[in-house]
Amino acid sequence: MIDWKSVKRIHLIGVAGTGMGSFAGMLKAAGYQVTGSDENVYPPMSTQLERWGIEAMTPYDAANLDRARPDLVVVGNVVRSVNPEAAAVRERGLPHVSFPAALGELFIGPRHGVVVVGTHGKTTTSAMMGFVLHHAGRDPSFLVGGVTRDFDSNFRLGSGPHFVVEGDEYDTAYFDKGPKFLHYRPRTAIFTSCELDHADIYRDEAHYESAFERFADLLPPDGFLAACAAYQSVRRISARARCRVETYGVDVPGADWEARGLSLGPDGARFTLVRQGAALADVHLPVGGAHNVENALGVAAAATALGLSPAEIAAGLGAFHGVRRRQEVRGTAGGVTVIDDFAHHPRAVRKTLAAVRGSFPGARVLAAFEPRSNTSRRNLHQADYSDPATWSGAAEVFVLRPAPTDRVPEAERLDVDAVVRALAAHGLPARVFDAVDPMVEAMGAGARPGDVAVAMSNGAFGGIWGKLLARLGR
């Protein structure tokens, strides 16, 4: 156990990650003296850390600890045991803890934990949950895995009783291989989805689902769980919970929460919020896509359990502006709109493209994709990426060949050439590129005014958005 009363100086190893960087900002806001280190520190996190007055040292080096003189070290989950700073921490006997354990103990424990878990939609749903509570005057704290447009930040420290957190199923640290969300002390939870991801740490579907089973077991009898009924796995796992469970879903017969009269257009989604057959409120959700309507239903269920009225929920949803890198319009040049999205799992790609079609009816869509995540680089979803239904609505598909990595054995790698051949055989023009610049050139040459170009990756994608806007501007 950490004696937090004696801790004044905290050093974070792996500070440039989205979660760790935001946690550093939260610690600084709570009054601690904070430093950090990482291998590479670049925007947007470098800019945020600078703004918060947090020194980020690079590269990793035991000497960073001499400079930081920490009372406590927080170790990020990207850090391996052989990291020179991690090794020095052990050699010097410095108190150290994982980021999820520190977050759970210091910030979530004293409050009512509202935890959003699931394969897809965690960031948007947790940002939406935090915003709805804030809009209703509940002054919540939150920590999410993306920069919210409404707060221009990943985190907020409020004086209200609730702490909203995005609960990640990835492992916690090199010395703790359990899922991060097991540290988050949930009392209210939203379970958005469940299908195999993180193939580098979960060997199969059953192993992956076991993480969420352990999470469901954490909820106390007086807690609440909103469960997405669109996934059979979510329904099955949620049945384990000892607390009250309510289901939600778009076009899912029998769900407790539903969106009636749903219409999707350039200004977002409009629907009537319905609970167990009773109409509660008419909602206008400015962020597009049926998947975001589903996220909103989960938020409405959890917010109701926390005591918000239908009017407060509808007003909060109506004022929500979403999260950066989720269908984010980066600009328009030459009459072409360029959109940035985090999608990398086949289902996320399909839902993102469906949302773009709804927001830009009649537009020709050019879809660029970088298989960058550990799961998307594997042939686990070879058939899905090769299926034109995944790319439904795209006029042309541009795929970046992933750089070889020792983290994915050669026999398990996604065959991008086979993907584009399969799509082309189905009549969907598709090409693979070895680098971003020739991809940008090809997209720019083929784009026409009125088109929408969507770049999908869970990484930086070689700065494709800025490069494409510059090319289109010529």
Short mmCIF file of C-alpha atoms in Angstrom, two decimals:
data_model
loop_
_atom_site.label_atom_id
_atom_site.label_comp_id
_atom_site.label_asym_id
_atom_site.label_seq_id
_atom_site.Cartn_x
_atom_site.Cartn_y
_atom_site.Cartn_z
CA MET A 1 0.00 0.00 0.00
CA ILE A 2 1.22 3.49 -0.85
CA ASP A 3 1.13 6.10 1.91
CA TRP A 4 -0.24 8.89 -0.28
CA LYS A 5 0.02 11.46 2.52
CA SER A 6 3.83 11.24 2.35
CA VAL A 7 3.99 11.48 -1.45
CA LYS A 8 4.83 14.87 -2.95
CA ARG A 9 6.99 14.13 -6.02
CA ILE A 10 5.78 11.62 -8.63
CA HIS A 11 7.66 10.42 -11.73
CA LEU A 12 5.88 8.62 -14.57
CA ILE A 13 7.79 6.18 -16.80
CA GLY A 14 6.03 6.12 -20.18
CA VAL A 15 4.48 9.57 -19.77
CA ALA A 16 3.80 10.24 -23.48
CA GLY A 17 1.00 7.69 -23.80
CA THR A 18 -2.55 9.05 -23.90
CA GLY A 19 -3.58 7.57 -20.56
CA MET A 20 -0.31 8.18 -18.74
CA GLY A 21 0.04 11.73 -20.04
CA SER A 22 -3.48 12.58 -18.94
CA PHE A 23 -2.86 10.98 -15.55
CA ALA A 24 0.26 13.15 -15.20
CA GLY A 25 -1.91 16.20 -15.82
CA MET A 26 -4.43 15.00 -13.27
CA LEU A 27 -1.70 14.47 -10.64
CA LYS A 28 -0.38 17.98 -11.34
CA ALA A 29 -3.90 19.42 -10.99
CA ALA A 30 -4.21 17.58 -7.65
CA GLY A 31 -1.13 19.40 -6.37
CA TYR A 32 1.72 16.90 -6.85
CA GLN A 33 5.13 17.78 -8.31
CA VAL A 34 5.20 15.70 -11.50
CA THR A 35 7.91 14.65 -13.95
CA GLY A 36 7.93 11.99 -16.64
CA SER A 37 10.04 10.18 -19.18
CA ASP A 38 9.52 8.37 -22.47
CA GLU A 39 11.35 7.08 -25.52
CA ASN A 40 9.76 9.64 -27.83
CA VAL A 41 7.63 12.63 -26.87
CA TYR A 42 5.68 14.26 -29.69
CA PRO A 43 2.41 16.19 -30.23
CA PRO A 44 -0.30 16.22 -29.16
CA MET A 45 0.87 14.82 -25.81
CA SER A 46 4.13 16.79 -25.77
CA THR A 47 2.11 19.99 -26.23
CA GLN A 48 -0.29 19.04 -23.42
CA LEU A 49 2.53 18.17 -20.99
CA GLU A 50 4.23 21.47 -21.74
CA ARG A 51 0.96 23.31 -21.17
CA TRP A 52 0.58 21.65 -17.76
CA GLY A 53 4.18 22.45 -16.79
CA ILE A 54 5.32 18.81 -16.69
CA GLU A 55 8.91 18.07 -17.70
CA ALA A 56 9.12 15.07 -20.04
CA MET A 57 12.65 13.63 -20.21
CA THR A 58 13.84 11.58 -23.15
CA PRO A 59 15.11 8.96 -23.74
CA TYR A 60 14.73 6.51 -20.84
CA ASP A 61 17.74 6.70 -18.55
CA ALA A 62 18.43 5.88 -14.89
CA ALA A 63 19.80 9.45 -14.61
CA ASN A 64 16.24 10.75 -15.09
CA LEU A 65 15.47 9.44 -11.59
CA ASP A 66 18.33 11.53 -10.15
CA ARG A 67 16.80 14.61 -11.75
CA ALA A 68 13.23 13.74 -10.72
CA ARG A 69 14.00 12.62 -7.11
CA PRO A 70 10.56 10.96 -6.82
CA ASP A 71 8.77 9.76 -3.69
CA LEU A 72 6.79 7.45 -5.98
CA VAL A 73 7.19 6.12 -9.51
CA VAL A 74 4.19 5.28 -11.72
CA VAL A 75 5.04 2.68 -14.36
CA GLY A 76 3.16 2.64 -17.68
CA ASN A 77 2.10 -0.62 -19.32
CA VAL A 78 4.36 -0.04 -22.36
CA VAL A 79 7.36 -0.25 -20.03
CA ARG A 80 9.13 -3.62 -19.89
CA SER A 81 11.12 -4.95 -16.94
CA VAL A 82 14.40 -4.38 -18.84
CA ASN A 83 13.69 -0.65 -19.25
CA PRO A 84 16.72 1.16 -17.71
CA GLU A 85 14.55 3.33 -15.48
CA ALA A 86 12.34 0.42 -14.37
CA ALA A 87 15.48 -1.57 -13.53
CA ALA A 88 16.91 1.39 -11.58
CA VAL A 89 13.63 1.79 -9.66
CA ARG A 90 13.89 -1.85 -8.51
CA GLU A 91 17.61 -1.59 -7.71
CA ARG A 92 17.08 1.55 -5.61
CA GLY A 93 14.02 0.13 -3.87
CA LEU A 94 11.88 3.11 -4.89
CA PRO A 95 8.13 2.75 -4.23
CA HIS A 96 6.41 2.09 -7.56
CA VAL A 97 2.91 1.34 -8.73
CA SER A 98 1.02 0.85 -11.98
CA PHE A 99 -1.01 3.69 -13.49
CA PRO A 100 -4.39 1.85 -13.07
CA ALA A 101 -3.65 0.98 -9.43
CA ALA A 102 -2.68 4.58 -8.64
CA LEU A 103 -5.73 5.94 -10.45
CA GLY A 104 -8.07 3.54 -8.65
CA GLU A 105 -6.61 4.17 -5.22
CA LEU A 106 -6.04 7.91 -5.34
CA PHE A 107 -8.87 9.26 -7.50
CA ILE A 108 -11.64 6.70 -8.11
CA GLY A 109 -11.71 5.05 -4.66
CA PRO A 110 -12.97 8.13 -2.76
CA ARG A 111 -15.70 8.72 -5.40
CA HIS A 112 -18.49 6.81 -7.16
CA GLY A 113 -16.72 4.97 -9.99
CA VAL A 114 -18.54 5.04 -13.35
CA VAL A 115 -16.58 2.68 -15.61
CA VAL A 116 -17.10 2.18 -19.36
CA VAL A 117 -15.77 -1.13 -20.73
CA GLY A 118 -15.98 -2.98 -24.05
CA THR A 119 -14.12 -3.62 -27.29
CA HIS A 120 -15.53 -0.62 -29.15
CA GLY A 121 -16.81 2.83 -28.24
CA LYS A 122 -15.20 3.20 -24.81
CA THR A 123 -13.65 6.61 -25.43
CA THR A 124 -16.71 8.26 -26.95
CA THR A 125 -19.07 6.70 -24.40
CA SER A 126 -16.98 7.69 -21.37
CA ALA A 127 -16.52 11.23 -22.77
CA MET A 128 -20.28 11.43 -23.38
CA MET A 129 -21.03 10.14 -19.86
CA GLY A 130 -18.70 12.69 -18.26
CA PHE A 131 -20.14 15.50 -20.34
CA VAL A 132 -23.79 14.64 -19.58
CA LEU A 133 -23.03 14.64 -15.84
CA HIS A 134 -21.16 17.95 -16.20
CA HIS A 135 -23.94 19.53 -18.27
CA ALA A 136 -26.43 18.55 -15.56
CA GLY A 137 -24.33 20.38 -12.94
CA ARG A 138 -22.95 17.27 -11.19
CA ASP A 139 -19.32 18.49 -11.54
CA PRO A 140 -17.78 15.05 -12.27
CA SER A 141 -14.16 13.99 -12.63
CA PHE A 142 -13.20 11.92 -15.66
CA LEU A 143 -10.29 10.31 -17.47
CA VAL A 144 -10.79 9.13 -21.04
CA GLY A 145 -8.54 7.82 -23.80
CA GLY A 146 -9.06 10.71 -26.21
CA VAL A 147 -9.19 14.49 -26.21
CA THR A 148 -12.81 15.57 -25.68
CA ARG A 149 -13.90 18.46 -27.88
CA ASP A 150 -16.03 19.97 -25.11
CA PHE A 151 -13.16 20.28 -22.61
CA ASP A 152 -10.14 20.16 -24.97
CA SER A 153 -8.67 17.64 -22.52
CA ASN A 154 -8.55 13.93 -21.69
CA PHE A 155 -9.29 14.52 -18.01
CA ARG A 156 -11.12 16.71 -15.54
CA LEU A 157 -10.98 16.97 -11.75
CA GLY A 158 -14.35 18.05 -10.37
CA SER A 159 -15.74 18.36 -6.86
CA GLY A 160 -18.78 16.16 -7.56
CA PRO A 161 -19.24 12.57 -6.36
CA HIS A 162 -18.67 10.79 -9.68
CA PHE A 163 -15.49 9.65 -11.43
CA VAL A 164 -16.02 8.50 -15.03
CA VAL A 165 -13.22 6.38 -16.48
CA GLU A 166 -12.59 4.47 -19.68
CA GLY A 167 -11.91 0.91 -18.52
CA ASP A 168 -9.28 -0.76 -20.70
CA GLU A 169 -8.99 -4.56 -20.83
CA TYR A 170 -5.30 -4.37 -21.80
CA ASP A 171 -2.79 -5.57 -19.21
CA THR A 172 -1.77 -3.27 -16.37
CA ALA A 173 2.06 -3.38 -16.14
CA TYR A 174 5.00 -5.74 -16.58
CA PHE A 175 4.53 -6.72 -12.91
CA ASP A 176 0.71 -7.01 -13.15
CA LYS A 177 -0.70 -8.89 -16.14
CA GLY A 178 -4.36 -8.46 -15.16
CA PRO A 179 -6.65 -6.06 -17.08
CA LYS A 180 -6.41 -2.39 -16.15
CA PHE A 181 -10.13 -2.10 -15.39
CA LEU A 182 -9.88 -4.50 -12.44
CA HIS A 183 -8.34 -1.57 -10.49
CA TYR A 184 -11.19 0.85 -11.17
CA ARG A 185 -13.68 0.03 -8.38
CA PRO A 186 -16.86 0.24 -10.47
CA ARG A 187 -20.22 1.01 -8.92
CA THR A 188 -21.96 2.00 -12.14
CA ALA A 189 -20.81 0.57 -15.47
CA ILE A 190 -21.53 0.58 -19.20
CA PHE A 191 -20.55 -2.51 -21.22
CA THR A 192 -20.51 -1.47 -24.88
CA SER A 193 -19.36 -4.54 -26.83
CA CYS A 194 -17.27 -7.69 -26.71
CA GLU A 195 -15.38 -9.39 -29.55
CA LEU A 196 -11.81 -10.62 -29.64
CA ASP A 197 -9.19 -7.87 -29.59
CA HIS A 198 -5.62 -7.46 -28.28
CA ALA A 199 -4.54 -10.73 -29.84
CA ASP A 200 -1.05 -10.15 -28.44
CA ILE A 201 -2.25 -10.87 -24.89
CA TYR A 202 -5.52 -12.81 -25.31
CA ARG A 203 -5.15 -16.22 -26.94
CA ASP A 204 -8.80 -16.69 -27.98
CA GLU A 205 -12.39 -15.45 -27.55
CA ALA A 206 -12.92 -17.32 -24.25
CA HIS A 207 -9.73 -15.90 -22.76
CA TYR A 208 -10.75 -12.39 -23.86
CA GLU A 209 -14.28 -12.75 -22.44
CA SER A 210 -12.87 -13.98 -19.12
CA ALA A 211 -11.47 -10.48 -18.51
CA PHE A 212 -14.97 -9.00 -18.75
CA GLU A 213 -16.39 -11.78 -16.58
CA ARG A 214 -13.96 -10.73 -13.85
CA PHE A 215 -15.08 -7.12 -14.32
CA ALA A 216 -18.79 -8.03 -14.02
CA ASP A 217 -18.00 -9.86 -10.78
CA LEU A 218 -16.57 -6.61 -9.32
CA LEU A 219 -19.88 -4.72 -9.44
CA PRO A 220 -21.48 -4.51 -5.97
CA PRO A 221 -25.08 -5.66 -5.40
CA ASP A 222 -26.25 -2.03 -5.12
CA GLY A 223 -24.44 -1.10 -8.35
CA PHE A 224 -25.79 -0.80 -11.90
CA LEU A 225 -24.76 -2.17 -15.29
CA ALA A 226 -25.96 -0.93 -18.69
CA ALA A 227 -25.31 -3.75 -21.18
CA CYS A 228 -25.40 -3.48 -24.97
CA ALA A 229 -27.91 -6.10 -26.16
CA ALA A 230 -26.46 -6.11 -29.70
CA TYR A 231 -23.77 -8.54 -28.51
CA GLN A 232 -24.74 -12.02 -27.31
CA SER A 233 -21.43 -12.17 -25.39
CA VAL A 234 -22.28 -8.95 -23.51
CA ARG A 235 -25.71 -10.29 -22.56
CA ARG A 236 -24.23 -13.56 -21.33
CA ILE A 237 -21.42 -11.95 -19.31
CA SER A 238 -23.71 -9.28 -17.84
CA ALA A 239 -26.02 -11.98 -16.46
CA ARG A 240 -23.22 -12.79 -13.98
CA ALA A 241 -23.44 -9.39 -12.30
CA ARG A 242 -25.00 -9.25 -8.83
CA CYS A 243 -26.37 -5.77 -9.47
CA ARG A 244 -29.30 -4.48 -11.53
CA VAL A 245 -28.71 -4.83 -15.27
CA GLU A 246 -30.57 -2.95 -18.02
CA THR A 247 -29.96 -3.61 -21.71
CA TYR A 248 -29.80 -1.13 -24.57
CA GLY A 249 -29.50 -1.31 -28.34
CA VAL A 250 -30.38 0.18 -31.70
CA ASP A 251 -32.79 -2.14 -33.53
CA VAL A 252 -32.42 -4.88 -30.91
CA PRO A 253 -35.85 -6.34 -30.05
CA GLY A 254 -36.47 -6.63 -26.32
CA ALA A 255 -33.78 -4.17 -25.19
CA ASP A 256 -34.79 -2.06 -22.16
CA TRP A 257 -33.50 1.13 -23.79
CA GLU A 258 -34.09 1.93 -27.47
CA ALA A 259 -34.04 4.77 -29.99
CA ARG A 260 -37.39 5.06 -31.75
CA GLY A 261 -37.90 6.95 -35.00
CA LEU A 262 -34.15 7.16 -35.55
CA SER A 263 -33.03 9.40 -38.41
CA LEU A 264 -29.41 10.13 -39.37
CA GLY A 265 -28.36 13.19 -41.33
CA PRO A 266 -25.69 15.86 -41.78
CA ASP A 267 -26.58 17.40 -38.40
CA GLY A 268 -26.26 14.09 -36.50
CA ALA A 269 -28.98 11.80 -35.17
CA ARG A 270 -32.54 12.41 -34.00
CA PHE A 271 -34.58 9.88 -32.05
CA THR A 272 -37.01 9.36 -29.19
CA LEU A 273 -35.41 7.92 -26.07
CA VAL A 274 -37.52 4.97 -24.92
CA ARG A 275 -37.19 2.90 -21.74
CA GLN A 276 -39.15 -0.33 -21.43
CA GLY A 277 -41.72 0.90 -23.95
CA ALA A 278 -42.20 4.37 -22.41
CA ALA A 279 -41.09 7.44 -24.39
CA LEU A 280 -38.94 9.69 -22.17
CA ALA A 281 -37.54 12.48 -24.36
CA ASP A 282 -36.78 13.55 -27.91
CA VAL A 283 -33.03 13.68 -28.51
CA HIS A 284 -30.81 15.39 -31.05
CA LEU A 285 -27.29 13.93 -30.90
CA PRO A 286 -24.86 16.12 -32.91
CA VAL A 287 -22.29 13.31 -33.41
CA GLY A 288 -23.30 11.07 -36.30
CA GLY A 289 -23.68 7.33 -36.72
CA ALA A 290 -26.01 4.65 -35.37
CA HIS A 291 -23.12 3.36 -33.23
CA ASN A 292 -23.01 6.69 -31.38
CA VAL A 293 -26.77 6.52 -30.84
CA GLU A 294 -26.17 3.12 -29.23
CA ASN A 295 -23.45 4.67 -27.03
CA ALA A 296 -25.94 7.41 -26.05
CA LEU A 297 -28.50 4.79 -25.00
CA GLY A 298 -25.94 3.24 -22.65
CA VAL A 299 -25.16 6.68 -21.22
CA ALA A 300 -28.89 7.42 -20.78
CA ALA A 301 -29.38 4.15 -18.86
CA ALA A 302 -26.40 4.80 -16.55
CA ALA A 303 -27.27 8.49 -16.08
CA THR A 304 -30.82 7.54 -15.10
CA ALA A 305 -29.42 5.12 -12.51
CA LEU A 306 -27.33 8.03 -11.17
CA GLY A 307 -30.46 10.16 -10.73
CA LEU A 308 -30.52 12.37 -13.84
CA SER A 309 -33.89 13.22 -15.38
CA PRO A 310 -34.79 12.51 -19.03
CA ALA A 311 -34.71 16.26 -19.70
CA GLU A 312 -31.19 16.58 -18.22
CA ILE A 313 -29.99 13.60 -20.29
CA ALA A 314 -31.51 14.88 -23.54
CA ALA A 315 -30.03 18.36 -22.97
CA GLY A 316 -26.58 16.92 -22.26
CA LEU A 317 -26.62 14.64 -25.31
CA GLY A 318 -27.78 17.57 -27.46
CA ALA A 319 -24.77 19.66 -26.42
CA PHE A 320 -22.11 16.93 -26.76
CA HIS A 321 -19.49 17.55 -29.46
CA GLY A 322 -17.60 14.26 -29.37
CA VAL A 323 -13.96 13.28 -29.19
CA ARG A 324 -11.04 14.16 -31.42
CA ARG A 325 -10.03 11.46 -33.93
CA ARG A 326 -13.58 10.10 -33.95
CA GLN A 327 -15.05 11.16 -37.33
CA GLU A 328 -13.11 14.38 -36.88
CA VAL A 329 -13.20 16.70 -39.88
CA ARG A 330 -9.59 17.86 -40.31
CA GLY A 331 -10.39 20.29 -43.09
CA THR A 332 -11.61 20.79 -46.63
CA ALA A 333 -9.43 21.51 -49.67
CA GLY A 334 -10.28 21.42 -53.35
CA GLY A 335 -13.89 20.71 -52.37
CA VAL A 336 -12.84 17.44 -50.64
CA THR A 337 -13.55 16.90 -46.93
CA VAL A 338 -10.81 15.03 -45.02
CA ILE A 339 -11.86 13.01 -41.95
CA ASP A 340 -9.69 11.41 -39.28
CA ASP A 341 -10.94 8.35 -37.39
CA PHE A 342 -9.48 5.89 -34.88
CA ALA A 343 -11.15 2.82 -36.46
CA HIS A 344 -8.94 -0.25 -36.83
CA HIS A 345 -11.10 -3.29 -36.00
CA PRO A 346 -13.22 -4.45 -39.01
CA ARG A 347 -16.49 -3.73 -37.22
CA ALA A 348 -15.28 -0.22 -36.32
CA VAL A 349 -14.27 0.39 -39.94
CA ARG A 350 -17.74 -0.66 -41.10
CA LYS A 351 -19.52 1.54 -38.53
CA THR A 352 -17.30 4.55 -39.20
CA LEU A 353 -17.98 4.36 -42.95
CA ALA A 354 -21.72 3.99 -42.26
CA ALA A 355 -21.62 7.10 -40.05
CA VAL A 356 -19.75 9.07 -42.72
CA ARG A 357 -22.34 8.07 -45.32
CA GLY A 358 -25.08 9.33 -43.00
CA SER A 359 -23.30 12.63 -42.36
CA PHE A 360 -22.39 13.20 -46.03
CA PRO A 361 -25.30 11.73 -48.00
CA GLY A 362 -24.50 11.18 -51.66
CA ALA A 363 -20.78 11.90 -51.30
CA ARG A 364 -18.20 9.61 -52.86
CA VAL A 365 -16.10 8.14 -50.04
CA LEU A 366 -12.38 7.36 -50.35
CA ALA A 367 -11.27 5.07 -47.50
CA ALA A 368 -7.63 4.97 -46.37
CA PHE A 369 -6.62 2.38 -43.78
CA GLU A 370 -3.50 1.72 -41.73
CA PRO A 371 -3.46 -1.72 -40.04
CA ARG A 372 -1.38 -0.57 -37.09
CA SER A 373 -2.81 -2.17 -33.94
CA ASN A 374 -1.45 -5.55 -32.91
CA THR A 375 -4.78 -7.18 -33.75
CA SER A 376 -5.30 -5.49 -37.13
CA ARG A 377 -1.77 -6.49 -38.24
CA ARG A 378 -2.69 -10.15 -37.73
CA ASN A 379 -4.57 -12.46 -40.10
CA LEU A 380 -7.16 -12.94 -37.36
CA HIS A 381 -9.54 -10.69 -39.34
CA GLN A 382 -8.20 -11.47 -42.84
CA ALA A 383 -11.64 -12.58 -44.04
CA ASP A 384 -13.37 -9.49 -42.62
CA TYR A 385 -10.94 -7.02 -44.18
CA SER A 386 -11.30 -8.93 -47.48
CA ASP A 387 -15.10 -8.62 -47.36
CA PRO A 388 -16.55 -5.65 -49.34
CA ALA A 389 -19.27 -5.36 -46.64
CA THR A 390 -16.60 -4.06 -44.22
CA TRP A 391 -15.94 -1.21 -46.67
CA SER A 392 -19.60 -0.66 -47.58
CA GLY A 393 -20.12 2.79 -49.07
CA ALA A 394 -16.47 3.32 -50.01
CA ALA A 395 -15.84 4.08 -53.69
CA GLU A 396 -12.17 3.13 -53.37
CA VAL A 397 -9.94 1.63 -50.65
CA PHE A 398 -6.29 2.57 -50.00
CA VAL A 399 -4.33 0.30 -47.62
CA LEU A 400 -0.93 1.06 -46.10
CA ARG A 401 1.35 -1.96 -45.87
CA PRO A 402 2.36 -2.36 -42.22
CA ALA A 403 6.09 -2.37 -41.47
CA PRO A 404 7.28 -5.84 -40.41
CA THR A 405 7.38 -6.25 -36.63
CA ASP A 406 8.83 -8.92 -34.38
CA ARG A 407 5.66 -8.60 -32.27
CA VAL A 408 3.63 -10.44 -34.93
CA PRO A 409 5.10 -13.73 -36.23
CA GLU A 410 5.30 -13.86 -40.02
CA ALA A 411 2.81 -16.74 -40.29
CA GLU A 412 0.22 -14.70 -38.35
CA ARG A 413 0.52 -11.42 -40.30
CA LEU A 414 -2.32 -9.83 -42.26
CA ASP A 415 -1.81 -10.34 -46.01
CA VAL A 416 -2.72 -6.88 -47.32
CA ASP A 417 -2.06 -7.89 -50.93
CA ALA A 418 -4.64 -10.67 -50.60
CA VAL A 419 -7.07 -8.17 -49.03
CA VAL A 420 -6.90 -5.73 -51.95
CA ARG A 421 -7.05 -8.58 -54.51
CA ALA A 422 -10.23 -9.91 -52.86
CA LEU A 423 -11.85 -6.46 -52.78
CA ALA A 424 -10.91 -5.78 -56.42
CA ALA A 425 -12.34 -9.19 -57.41
CA HIS A 426 -15.65 -8.05 -55.90
CA GLY A 427 -15.57 -4.87 -57.98
CA LEU A 428 -14.32 -2.55 -55.24
CA PRO A 429 -11.18 -0.68 -56.44
CA ALA A 430 -8.44 -1.23 -53.85
CA ARG A 431 -4.70 -0.60 -53.75
CA VAL A 432 -1.89 -1.23 -51.30
CA PHE A 433 0.94 1.27 -50.71
CA ASP A 434 4.34 0.88 -49.09
CA ALA A 435 4.40 4.48 -47.82
CA VAL A 436 2.01 7.32 -47.01
CA ASP A 437 3.31 9.84 -49.59
CA PRO A 438 2.43 7.77 -52.71
CA MET A 439 -0.93 6.98 -51.11
CA VAL A 440 -1.59 10.70 -50.65
CA GLU A 441 -0.59 11.35 -54.26
CA ALA A 442 -2.97 8.64 -55.53
CA MET A 443 -5.86 9.87 -53.37
CA GLY A 444 -5.25 13.48 -54.37
CA ALA A 445 -5.09 12.60 -58.06
CA GLY A 446 -8.35 10.66 -57.95
CA ALA A 447 -10.38 12.91 -55.66
CA ARG A 448 -13.15 15.12 -57.00
CA PRO A 449 -14.97 18.10 -55.42
CA GLY A 450 -17.72 16.79 -53.15
CA ASP A 451 -15.76 13.67 -52.16
CA VAL A 452 -15.02 12.68 -48.57
CA ALA A 453 -11.64 11.10 -47.72
CA VAL A 454 -11.59 9.07 -44.49
CA ALA A 455 -8.25 8.03 -42.94
CA MET A 456 -8.59 5.25 -40.36
CA SER A 457 -5.80 4.26 -37.95
CA ASN A 458 -5.17 4.00 -34.22
CA GLY A 459 -1.84 5.78 -34.81
CA ALA A 460 -0.48 8.87 -36.51
CA PHE A 461 -0.80 7.35 -40.03
CA GLY A 462 2.29 9.30 -41.16
CA GLY A 463 0.46 12.64 -40.86
CA ILE A 464 -1.79 11.68 -43.79
CA TRP A 465 -4.50 14.26 -43.03
CA GLY A 466 -2.23 17.30 -43.31
CA LYS A 467 -0.42 15.88 -46.34
CA LEU A 468 -3.68 15.11 -48.12
CA LEU A 469 -5.11 18.57 -47.41
CA ALA A 470 -1.89 20.12 -48.77
CA ARG A 471 -2.04 17.93 -51.91
CA LEU A 472 -5.73 18.71 -52.49
CA GLY A 473 -4.98 22.41 -52.02
CA ARG A 474 -2.62 22.27 -54.99
#
